DNA sequence: ACACCTATCTATAAACG
DNA sequence: TCGTTTATAGATAGGTG
């Protein structure tokens, strides 16, 4: 748009992002107002800043009232029945907004941003909170590692066991077949039957490969 | 905005209004997308054309849910004014509630609670986040320590300087008094005056104690 | 954080197909 | 009702105070 063209992706610098947010937000709201005016269309726009602050605009009259009520707290006692309802809703709305702002600030501070307003005591408290959280997360992670590993080992053991059983079944079958063949079949038929039902031991078949692995190969 | 400047008021010609609506709507949505991308902010935009058609955009999944709600109830019945307003109000409300729930969960997880639903990858991500945050906080704390210490050292130096000046003033005064006394006072008066205005050097007065400390004792 | 500046980029009014 | 063009108004990135 101006001195230089910029890429449309998240602006990394916090200050630059805030400046841009402020400018573009105003631009966007102006455009929204123009569209609703020029084309007589109803329109609502709700924007949260990265700090959790809420901005909104709505062309419809009732929402404008609500919006105004939010900006400058009360002076609407003079209105009749609907105003009471609006006030109730509005207070909930304001409470929610405040809660969001508070939680957003707390989250940002836990991520190490927006720390300039804190004194040493508050910073130490935050550090302690982070260390406690980190300890819990690392514990949970390690526990999960152990669980996943033992679960995989169990599965591996089961597979190996199955493998053994299958191997024995295959050996039994091939013995039976060999026995049957030895009792009366021709040598040409022997070759055919053996290659399809009992491949040579030195060469891994697809089946024995899958069953023989201690861990599944999709890990 | 171009071949000619236009007034921002309702366009009377229906066709011109529709053309402008279509162009400006697209422009507005593009700007909204850019803002949410550049500044990483959550954002919802809902536009009704004068023919009642609904267009909307929302940057986050939470908003998309609300958007869908609006879309569905819009297609169900043609909608008259009050229902539009109600929907928009509900949207804002729902949006706020969901946002709070999400942020609350994130906070609890950063504090090491409610981790049972996370897999190893998510836990590692969380651990990284906490370590980054912790690093920033520790840096900020150390910086603040250094600042506070140098500020105190500066204050201490200033106090020592003031102390020196005051000491010189006291010495000058006592010299003058001694001089005056030597010029005509009796020896009994000399003792009285000296003990009140100029105590012996080897014994710390309250004043010199306060001024002589490198750091204030309220630390 | 805010207002202002200005060079540059973008959006778009009007026109045409 | 569209898309395309084009000249121009508007928006804004980066800078300064």
Short mmCIF file of C-alpha atoms (C1' of nucleotides) in Angstrom, two decimals, chain B residues 1-3 23-24 30, chain C residues 10-15:
data_model
loop_
_atom_site.label_atom_id
_atom_site.label_comp_id
_atom_site.label_asym_id
_atom_site.label_seq_id
_atom_site.Cartn_x
_atom_site.Cartn_y
_atom_site.Cartn_z
CA UNK B 1 -13.23 6.92 -5.29
CA UNK B 2 -12.06 7.35 -8.72
CA UNK B 3 -13.03 8.91 -11.96
CA UNK B 23 -17.33 -4.09 -5.71
CA UNK B 24 -17.09 -2.58 -2.28
CA UNK B 30 -10.34 -8.45 1.29
"C1'" DT C 10 -4.69 -0.14 -3.65
"C1'" DA C 11 -9.60 0.43 -4.49
"C1'" DT C 12 -12.87 1.82 -7.32
"C1'" DA C 13 -16.19 5.20 -10.40
"C1'" DA C 14 -17.09 5.54 -14.79
"C1'" DA C 15 -16.86 3.83 -19.22
#
